[in-house]
Amino acid sequence: MKNIMIVATGGTIAGVGEIGKSASYQAGEINIDEIIQSIPAINHIAHLSAVQYMNVDSNEMSPARWVQLANYLNELLVREDIDGIVVTHGTDTLDETAYFLNLTLRTYKPVIITGAMRPATAASADGPMNLYQAVALACHEEALGHGVMAVFSDTIYSGRDIQKVNNFKTDAFDKKDFGCLGYMRDDQAYFFARAFKKHTLQSEFSQQPLTSLPKVGIAYYYAGAGSEVLETLAKDCKGIVIAGSGSGNYSKEWIEKVGALSKKGIIIVRSSRVGHGIVFESPVFDEEKQTVPSNTLSPQKARVLLMLALSVTKETEKIREIFNVY
Ligand code: ASP
């Protein structure tokens, strides 16, 4: 059996509420050992060790915590007595953490992130099965080299593309137009696709330990939105991601403000508030190519990549290339 380390960070999988109910609870309460004890079969598939790294609602995650977590996981991943890692995490920001780790972990070993939509005290809590399947996937030979993956509701997702798409049901994640990497059936994994974009060992952001990340904010565009939000963000951010309408679009007022801020050296990424599709260069909204299109990344994932990109370069053209590669 493989040696799998569970690194617990909290979330609903460790949540506690009224016995049997799912509607109201506090995330990040139960210790990982208690969750493991509730799944006796898990000890038949792996030699497990577990650490309660933190126990928070995932809305308490932050760039500083991502950096600490990535450095900690990188230390664990070089150990010969660890074959793979499962990270338990709240679902609200799981997509951001998964993408961050996908870009910053220096390993070919499987790293699987999972969580739950129902607290541990709910009738038919989904956390135990998700954790069981995440451990099973971490043991699987075919799980090597896919980058960070997530397991949720019998489905395997890539850390790059996973997206929370439902804030209520247990089948809360999706991979947008790209489908999933595969399925889990009990402890068996079935792969049908590979992660295509660069990650983990091939990522330039995994090559040395991280210390801190430059500040990047997100500006949400809506009909009639004033451009002051861009001005405000520019006061202390090195980069801004715009969650634009349609293909990463916005008004003439924003076009003007974006142009002015770009000239001052703020890097601006155009992403879309629409869940599906791709953002390309736009001769209409950005005639002078001052912004960087986010490709298929959601605004929050574009922010993750822009923070990492800004930690290695301040050049728009290099950042444009980074957004094509990752
Ligand atoms: N608020 C919770 C969290 O993200 C939600 C969850 O885990 O499902 O920690």
mmCIF file with all atom_site columns, C-alpha atoms in Angstrom, residues 60-214:
data_model
loop_
_atom_site.group_PDB
_atom_site.id
_atom_site.type_symbol
_atom_site.label_atom_id
_atom_site.label_alt_id
_atom_site.label_comp_id
_atom_site.label_asym_id
_atom_site.label_entity_id
_atom_site.label_seq_id
_atom_site.pdbx_PDB_ins_code
_atom_site.Cartn_x
_atom_site.Cartn_y
_atom_site.Cartn_z
_atom_site.occupancy
_atom_site.B_iso_or_equiv
_atom_site.pdbx_formal_charge
_atom_site.auth_seq_id
_atom_site.auth_comp_id
_atom_site.auth_asym_id
_atom_site.auth_atom_id
_atom_site.pdbx_PDB_model_num
ATOM 1   C CA . GLU A 1 60  ? -9.839  32.758 5.133   1.00 0.00 ? 60  GLU A CA 1
ATOM 2   C CA . MET A 1 61  ? -7.359  31.606 2.475   1.00 0.00 ? 61  MET A CA 1
ATOM 3   C CA . SER A 1 62  ? -5.082  34.344 1.182   1.00 0.00 ? 62  SER A CA 1
ATOM 4   C CA . PRO A 1 63  ? -1.985  34.725 -0.991  1.00 0.00 ? 63  PRO A CA 1
ATOM 5   C CA . ALA A 1 64  ? 0.176   34.594 2.157   1.00 0.00 ? 64  ALA A CA 1
ATOM 6   C CA . ARG A 1 65  ? -1.477  31.319 3.208   1.00 0.00 ? 65  ARG A CA 1
ATOM 7   C CA . TRP A 1 66  ? -1.098  29.892 -0.322  1.00 0.00 ? 66  TRP A CA 1
ATOM 8   C CA . VAL A 1 67  ? 2.617   30.636 -0.251  1.00 0.00 ? 67  VAL A CA 1
ATOM 9   C CA . GLN A 1 68  ? 3.019   28.966 3.173   1.00 0.00 ? 68  GLN A CA 1
ATOM 10  C CA . LEU A 1 69  ? 0.961   25.969 2.091   1.00 0.00 ? 69  LEU A CA 1
ATOM 11  C CA . ALA A 1 70  ? 2.868   25.499 -1.181  1.00 0.00 ? 70  ALA A CA 1
ATOM 12  C CA . ASN A 1 71  ? 6.222   25.704 0.610   1.00 0.00 ? 71  ASN A CA 1
ATOM 13  C CA . TYR A 1 72  ? 5.030   23.228 3.246   1.00 0.00 ? 72  TYR A CA 1
ATOM 14  C CA . LEU A 1 73  ? 3.722   20.767 0.634   1.00 0.00 ? 73  LEU A CA 1
ATOM 15  C CA . ASN A 1 74  ? 6.952   21.054 -1.349  1.00 0.00 ? 74  ASN A CA 1
ATOM 16  C CA . GLU A 1 75  ? 8.876   20.063 1.785   1.00 0.00 ? 75  GLU A CA 1
ATOM 17  C CA . LEU A 1 76  ? 6.632   17.016 2.253   1.00 0.00 ? 76  LEU A CA 1
ATOM 18  C CA . LEU A 1 77  ? 6.759   16.004 -1.400  1.00 0.00 ? 77  LEU A CA 1
ATOM 19  C CA . VAL A 1 78  ? 10.524  15.447 -1.412  1.00 0.00 ? 78  VAL A CA 1
ATOM 20  C CA . ARG A 1 79  ? 10.182  12.875 1.373   1.00 0.00 ? 79  ARG A CA 1
ATOM 21  C CA . GLU A 1 80  ? 10.660  9.322  0.173   1.00 0.00 ? 80  GLU A CA 1
ATOM 22  C CA . ASP A 1 81  ? 8.170   8.016  2.718   1.00 0.00 ? 81  ASP A CA 1
ATOM 23  C CA . ILE A 1 82  ? 5.341   10.049 1.112   1.00 0.00 ? 82  ILE A CA 1
ATOM 24  C CA . ASP A 1 83  ? 3.912   8.779  -2.194  1.00 0.00 ? 83  ASP A CA 1
ATOM 25  C CA . GLY A 1 84  ? 1.139   11.310 -2.553  1.00 0.00 ? 84  GLY A CA 1
ATOM 26  C CA . ILE A 1 85  ? -0.766  14.026 -0.732  1.00 0.00 ? 85  ILE A CA 1
ATOM 27  C CA . VAL A 1 86  ? -4.462  14.749 -0.235  1.00 0.00 ? 86  VAL A CA 1
ATOM 28  C CA . VAL A 1 87  ? -5.398  18.282 0.801   1.00 0.00 ? 87  VAL A CA 1
ATOM 29  C CA . THR A 1 88  ? -8.822  18.833 2.378   1.00 0.00 ? 88  THR A CA 1
ATOM 30  C CA . HIS A 1 89  ? -10.172 22.308 1.735   1.00 0.00 ? 89  HIS A CA 1
ATOM 31  C CA . GLY A 1 90  ? -13.331 24.399 1.788   1.00 0.00 ? 90  GLY A CA 1
ATOM 32  C CA . THR A 1 91  ? -15.137 24.474 -1.520  1.00 0.00 ? 91  THR A CA 1
ATOM 33  C CA . ASP A 1 92  ? -15.595 28.244 -1.805  1.00 0.00 ? 92  ASP A CA 1
ATOM 34  C CA . THR A 1 93  ? -12.020 28.998 -2.866  1.00 0.00 ? 93  THR A CA 1
ATOM 35  C CA . LEU A 1 94  ? -10.919 25.453 -3.706  1.00 0.00 ? 94  LEU A CA 1
ATOM 36  C CA . ASP A 1 95  ? -10.592 26.372 -7.393  1.00 0.00 ? 95  ASP A CA 1
ATOM 37  C CA . GLU A 1 96  ? -8.085  29.142 -6.599  1.00 0.00 ? 96  GLU A CA 1
ATOM 38  C CA . THR A 1 97  ? -5.966  27.034 -4.240  1.00 0.00 ? 97  THR A CA 1
ATOM 39  C CA . ALA A 1 98  ? -5.984  24.101 -6.680  1.00 0.00 ? 98  ALA A CA 1
ATOM 40  C CA . TYR A 1 99  ? -4.688  26.301 -9.506  1.00 0.00 ? 99  TYR A CA 1
ATOM 41  C CA . PHE A 1 100 ? -2.107  27.978 -7.263  1.00 0.00 ? 100 PHE A CA 1
ATOM 42  C CA . LEU A 1 101 ? -0.728  24.617 -6.107  1.00 0.00 ? 101 LEU A CA 1
ATOM 43  C CA . ASN A 1 102 ? -0.864  23.283 -9.672  1.00 0.00 ? 102 ASN A CA 1
ATOM 44  C CA . LEU A 1 103 ? 1.583   26.035 -10.628 1.00 0.00 ? 103 LEU A CA 1
ATOM 45  C CA . THR A 1 104 ? 3.831   25.992 -7.574  1.00 0.00 ? 104 THR A CA 1
ATOM 46  C CA . LEU A 1 105 ? 4.364   22.376 -6.478  1.00 0.00 ? 105 LEU A CA 1
ATOM 47  C CA . ARG A 1 106 ? 7.654   20.850 -7.628  1.00 0.00 ? 106 ARG A CA 1
ATOM 48  C CA . THR A 1 107 ? 6.573   17.234 -8.028  1.00 0.00 ? 107 THR A CA 1
ATOM 49  C CA . TYR A 1 108 ? 5.275   14.450 -10.206 1.00 0.00 ? 108 TYR A CA 1
ATOM 50  C CA . LYS A 1 109 ? 3.632   12.803 -7.200  1.00 0.00 ? 109 LYS A CA 1
ATOM 51  C CA . PRO A 1 110 ? -0.149  12.917 -7.048  1.00 0.00 ? 110 PRO A CA 1
ATOM 52  C CA . VAL A 1 111 ? -1.587  15.831 -5.085  1.00 0.00 ? 111 VAL A CA 1
ATOM 53  C CA . ILE A 1 112 ? -5.366  15.696 -4.777  1.00 0.00 ? 112 ILE A CA 1
ATOM 54  C CA . ILE A 1 113 ? -7.588  18.343 -3.272  1.00 0.00 ? 113 ILE A CA 1
ATOM 55  C CA . THR A 1 114 ? -11.076 17.606 -1.991  1.00 0.00 ? 114 THR A CA 1
ATOM 56  C CA . GLY A 1 115 ? -13.773 18.873 0.325   1.00 0.00 ? 115 GLY A CA 1
ATOM 57  C CA . ALA A 1 116 ? -17.484 18.610 0.922   1.00 0.00 ? 116 ALA A CA 1
ATOM 58  C CA . MET A 1 117 ? -20.702 20.495 0.452   1.00 0.00 ? 117 MET A CA 1
ATOM 59  C CA . ARG A 1 118 ? -22.379 19.024 3.524   1.00 0.00 ? 118 ARG A CA 1
ATOM 60  C CA . PRO A 1 119 ? -20.893 19.337 7.013   1.00 0.00 ? 119 PRO A CA 1
ATOM 61  C CA . ALA A 1 120 ? -19.561 16.263 8.801   1.00 0.00 ? 120 ALA A CA 1
ATOM 62  C CA . THR A 1 121 ? -22.674 16.232 11.028  1.00 0.00 ? 121 THR A CA 1
ATOM 63  C CA . ALA A 1 122 ? -25.188 16.157 8.129   1.00 0.00 ? 122 ALA A CA 1
ATOM 64  C CA . ALA A 1 123 ? -27.275 13.114 7.277   1.00 0.00 ? 123 ALA A CA 1
ATOM 65  C CA . SER A 1 124 ? -25.464 11.616 4.288   1.00 0.00 ? 124 SER A CA 1
ATOM 66  C CA . ALA A 1 125 ? -22.429 13.879 4.518   1.00 0.00 ? 125 ALA A CA 1
ATOM 67  C CA . ASP A 1 126 ? -20.468 13.843 1.248   1.00 0.00 ? 126 ASP A CA 1
ATOM 68  C CA . GLY A 1 127 ? -17.037 14.502 2.786   1.00 0.00 ? 127 GLY A CA 1
ATOM 69  C CA . PRO A 1 128 ? -16.147 10.916 3.795   1.00 0.00 ? 128 PRO A CA 1
ATOM 70  C CA . MET A 1 129 ? -16.697 9.512  0.264   1.00 0.00 ? 129 MET A CA 1
ATOM 71  C CA . ASN A 1 130 ? -14.848 12.426 -1.337  1.00 0.00 ? 130 ASN A CA 1
ATOM 72  C CA . LEU A 1 131 ? -11.908 11.908 1.032   1.00 0.00 ? 131 LEU A CA 1
ATOM 73  C CA . TYR A 1 132 ? -11.919 8.145  0.487   1.00 0.00 ? 132 TYR A CA 1
ATOM 74  C CA . GLN A 1 133 ? -11.858 8.623  -3.284  1.00 0.00 ? 133 GLN A CA 1
ATOM 75  C CA . ALA A 1 134 ? -9.181  11.329 -3.088  1.00 0.00 ? 134 ALA A CA 1
ATOM 76  C CA . VAL A 1 135 ? -6.934  8.937  -1.149  1.00 0.00 ? 135 VAL A CA 1
ATOM 77  C CA . ALA A 1 136 ? -7.699  6.155  -3.649  1.00 0.00 ? 136 ALA A CA 1
ATOM 78  C CA . LEU A 1 137 ? -6.778  8.458  -6.519  1.00 0.00 ? 137 LEU A CA 1
ATOM 79  C CA . ALA A 1 138 ? -3.544  9.515  -4.807  1.00 0.00 ? 138 ALA A CA 1
ATOM 80  C CA . CYS A 1 139 ? -2.570  5.801  -4.752  1.00 0.00 ? 139 CYS A CA 1
ATOM 81  C CA . HIS A 1 140 ? -3.347  5.254  -8.423  1.00 0.00 ? 140 HIS A CA 1
ATOM 82  C CA . GLU A 1 141 ? -0.454  4.665  -10.874 1.00 0.00 ? 141 GLU A CA 1
ATOM 83  C CA . GLU A 1 142 ? -2.129  6.755  -13.572 1.00 0.00 ? 142 GLU A CA 1
ATOM 84  C CA . ALA A 1 143 ? -2.439  9.740  -11.236 1.00 0.00 ? 143 ALA A CA 1
ATOM 85  C CA . LEU A 1 144 ? 1.241   10.620 -11.740 1.00 0.00 ? 144 LEU A CA 1
ATOM 86  C CA . GLY A 1 145 ? 2.123   13.687 -13.802 1.00 0.00 ? 145 GLY A CA 1
ATOM 87  C CA . HIS A 1 146 ? -1.354  15.223 -14.077 1.00 0.00 ? 146 HIS A CA 1
ATOM 88  C CA . GLY A 1 147 ? -0.533  18.153 -11.836 1.00 0.00 ? 147 GLY A CA 1
ATOM 89  C CA . VAL A 1 148 ? -2.789  18.948 -8.919  1.00 0.00 ? 148 VAL A CA 1
ATOM 90  C CA . MET A 1 149 ? -6.187  17.310 -9.311  1.00 0.00 ? 149 MET A CA 1
ATOM 91  C CA . ALA A 1 150 ? -9.446  17.575 -7.426  1.00 0.00 ? 150 ALA A CA 1
ATOM 92  C CA . VAL A 1 151 ? -11.882 14.794 -6.629  1.00 0.00 ? 151 VAL A CA 1
ATOM 93  C CA . PHE A 1 152 ? -15.474 15.683 -6.030  1.00 0.00 ? 152 PHE A CA 1
ATOM 94  C CA . SER A 1 153 ? -18.655 13.700 -6.345  1.00 0.00 ? 153 SER A CA 1
ATOM 95  C CA . ASP A 1 154 ? -17.130 10.717 -8.218  1.00 0.00 ? 154 ASP A CA 1
ATOM 96  C CA . THR A 1 155 ? -15.345 12.992 -10.684 1.00 0.00 ? 155 THR A CA 1
ATOM 97  C CA . ILE A 1 156 ? -11.653 13.813 -11.274 1.00 0.00 ? 156 ILE A CA 1
ATOM 98  C CA . TYR A 1 157 ? -10.857 17.409 -12.277 1.00 0.00 ? 157 TYR A CA 1
ATOM 99  C CA . SER A 1 158 ? -7.663  19.205 -13.207 1.00 0.00 ? 158 SER A CA 1
ATOM 100 C CA . GLY A 1 159 ? -6.562  21.929 -10.803 1.00 0.00 ? 159 GLY A CA 1
ATOM 101 C CA . ARG A 1 160 ? -6.342  24.383 -13.690 1.00 0.00 ? 160 ARG A CA 1
ATOM 102 C CA . ASP A 1 161 ? -9.893  24.098 -14.870 1.00 0.00 ? 161 ASP A CA 1
ATOM 103 C CA . ILE A 1 162 ? -11.980 23.086 -11.893 1.00 0.00 ? 162 ILE A CA 1
ATOM 104 C CA . GLN A 1 163 ? -14.690 25.595 -11.114 1.00 0.00 ? 163 GLN A CA 1
ATOM 105 C CA . LYS A 1 164 ? -17.375 25.691 -8.427  1.00 0.00 ? 164 LYS A CA 1
ATOM 106 C CA . VAL A 1 165 ? -20.632 25.922 -10.359 1.00 0.00 ? 165 VAL A CA 1
ATOM 107 C CA . ASN A 1 166 ? -23.235 25.179 -7.719  1.00 0.00 ? 166 ASN A CA 1
ATOM 108 C CA . ASN A 1 167 ? -23.385 26.639 -4.213  1.00 0.00 ? 167 ASN A CA 1
ATOM 109 C CA . PHE A 1 168 ? -25.870 24.116 -2.860  1.00 0.00 ? 168 PHE A CA 1
ATOM 110 C CA . LYS A 1 169 ? -25.700 20.658 -4.409  1.00 0.00 ? 169 LYS A CA 1
ATOM 111 C CA . THR A 1 170 ? -23.120 17.998 -3.578  1.00 0.00 ? 170 THR A CA 1
ATOM 112 C CA . ASP A 1 171 ? -22.128 17.818 -7.270  1.00 0.00 ? 171 ASP A CA 1
ATOM 113 C CA . ALA A 1 172 ? -20.851 21.365 -6.996  1.00 0.00 ? 172 ALA A CA 1
ATOM 114 C CA . PHE A 1 173 ? -17.919 21.400 -9.426  1.00 0.00 ? 173 PHE A CA 1
ATOM 115 C CA . ASP A 1 174 ? -17.409 21.306 -13.135 1.00 0.00 ? 174 ASP A CA 1
ATOM 116 C CA . LYS A 1 175 ? -14.618 21.823 -15.623 1.00 0.00 ? 175 LYS A CA 1
ATOM 117 C CA . LYS A 1 176 ? -16.565 24.085 -17.922 1.00 0.00 ? 176 LYS A CA 1
ATOM 118 C CA . ASP A 1 177 ? -16.415 23.107 -21.597 1.00 0.00 ? 177 ASP A CA 1
ATOM 119 C CA . PHE A 1 178 ? -13.421 20.831 -21.053 1.00 0.00 ? 178 PHE A CA 1
ATOM 120 C CA . GLY A 1 179 ? -15.215 17.986 -19.306 1.00 0.00 ? 179 GLY A CA 1
ATOM 121 C CA . CYS A 1 180 ? -13.370 16.121 -16.577 1.00 0.00 ? 180 CYS A CA 1
ATOM 122 C CA . LEU A 1 181 ? -10.168 14.075 -16.454 1.00 0.00 ? 181 LEU A CA 1
ATOM 123 C CA . GLY A 1 182 ? -12.018 10.966 -15.389 1.00 0.00 ? 182 GLY A CA 1
ATOM 124 C CA . TYR A 1 183 ? -14.334 9.254  -12.958 1.00 0.00 ? 183 TYR A CA 1
ATOM 125 C CA . MET A 1 184 ? -14.032 7.532  -9.607  1.00 0.00 ? 184 MET A CA 1
ATOM 126 C CA . ARG A 1 185 ? -16.142 4.481  -8.880  1.00 0.00 ? 185 ARG A CA 1
ATOM 127 C CA . ASP A 1 186 ? -15.652 3.534  -5.248  1.00 0.00 ? 186 ASP A CA 1
ATOM 128 C CA . ASP A 1 187 ? -11.833 3.366  -4.969  1.00 0.00 ? 187 ASP A CA 1
ATOM 129 C CA . GLN A 1 188 ? -11.219 2.775  -8.696  1.00 0.00 ? 188 GLN A CA 1
ATOM 130 C CA . ALA A 1 189 ? -10.043 5.608  -10.932 1.00 0.00 ? 189 ALA A CA 1
ATOM 131 C CA . TYR A 1 190 ? -10.818 5.766  -14.650 1.00 0.00 ? 190 TYR A CA 1
ATOM 132 C CA . PHE A 1 191 ? -8.891  8.383  -16.649 1.00 0.00 ? 191 PHE A CA 1
ATOM 133 C CA . PHE A 1 192 ? -10.083 9.635  -20.030 1.00 0.00 ? 192 PHE A CA 1
ATOM 134 C CA . ALA A 1 193 ? -8.118  12.878 -20.466 1.00 0.00 ? 193 ALA A CA 1
ATOM 135 C CA . ARG A 1 194 ? -4.859  14.615 -19.508 1.00 0.00 ? 194 ARG A CA 1
ATOM 136 C CA . ALA A 1 195 ? -4.127  18.096 -18.259 1.00 0.00 ? 195 ALA A CA 1
ATOM 137 C CA . PHE A 1 196 ? -2.638  19.897 -21.261 1.00 0.00 ? 196 PHE A CA 1
ATOM 138 C CA . LYS A 1 197 ? -1.317  23.221 -19.948 1.00 0.00 ? 197 LYS A CA 1
ATOM 139 C CA . LYS A 1 198 ? 2.036   23.401 -18.103 1.00 0.00 ? 198 LYS A CA 1
ATOM 140 C CA . HIS A 1 199 ? 1.977   22.619 -14.390 1.00 0.00 ? 199 HIS A CA 1
ATOM 141 C CA . THR A 1 200 ? 3.986   21.480 -11.366 1.00 0.00 ? 200 THR A CA 1
ATOM 142 C CA . LEU A 1 201 ? 7.496   20.358 -12.423 1.00 0.00 ? 201 LEU A CA 1
ATOM 143 C CA . GLN A 1 202 ? 7.391   22.172 -15.769 1.00 0.00 ? 202 GLN A CA 1
ATOM 144 C CA . SER A 1 203 ? 6.064   25.363 -14.192 1.00 0.00 ? 203 SER A CA 1
ATOM 145 C CA . GLU A 1 204 ? 8.571   28.191 -13.832 1.00 0.00 ? 204 GLU A CA 1
ATOM 146 C CA . PHE A 1 205 ? 6.784   29.163 -10.601 1.00 0.00 ? 205 PHE A CA 1
ATOM 147 C CA . SER A 1 206 ? 7.635   25.891 -8.878  1.00 0.00 ? 206 SER A CA 1
ATOM 148 C CA . GLN A 1 207 ? 11.394  26.205 -9.281  1.00 0.00 ? 207 GLN A CA 1
ATOM 149 C CA . GLN A 1 208 ? 12.214  28.115 -6.106  1.00 0.00 ? 208 GLN A CA 1
ATOM 150 C CA . PRO A 1 209 ? 10.497  28.611 -2.742  1.00 0.00 ? 209 PRO A CA 1
ATOM 151 C CA . LEU A 1 210 ? 8.069   31.520 -2.790  1.00 0.00 ? 210 LEU A CA 1
ATOM 152 C CA . THR A 1 211 ? 8.261   34.312 -0.266  1.00 0.00 ? 211 THR A CA 1
ATOM 153 C CA . SER A 1 212 ? 5.398   36.670 -1.052  1.00 0.00 ? 212 SER A CA 1
ATOM 154 C CA . LEU A 1 213 ? 3.151   37.660 -3.932  1.00 0.00 ? 213 LEU A CA 1
ATOM 155 C CA . PRO A 1 214 ? 2.514   41.089 -5.438  1.00 0.00 ? 214 PRO A CA 1
#
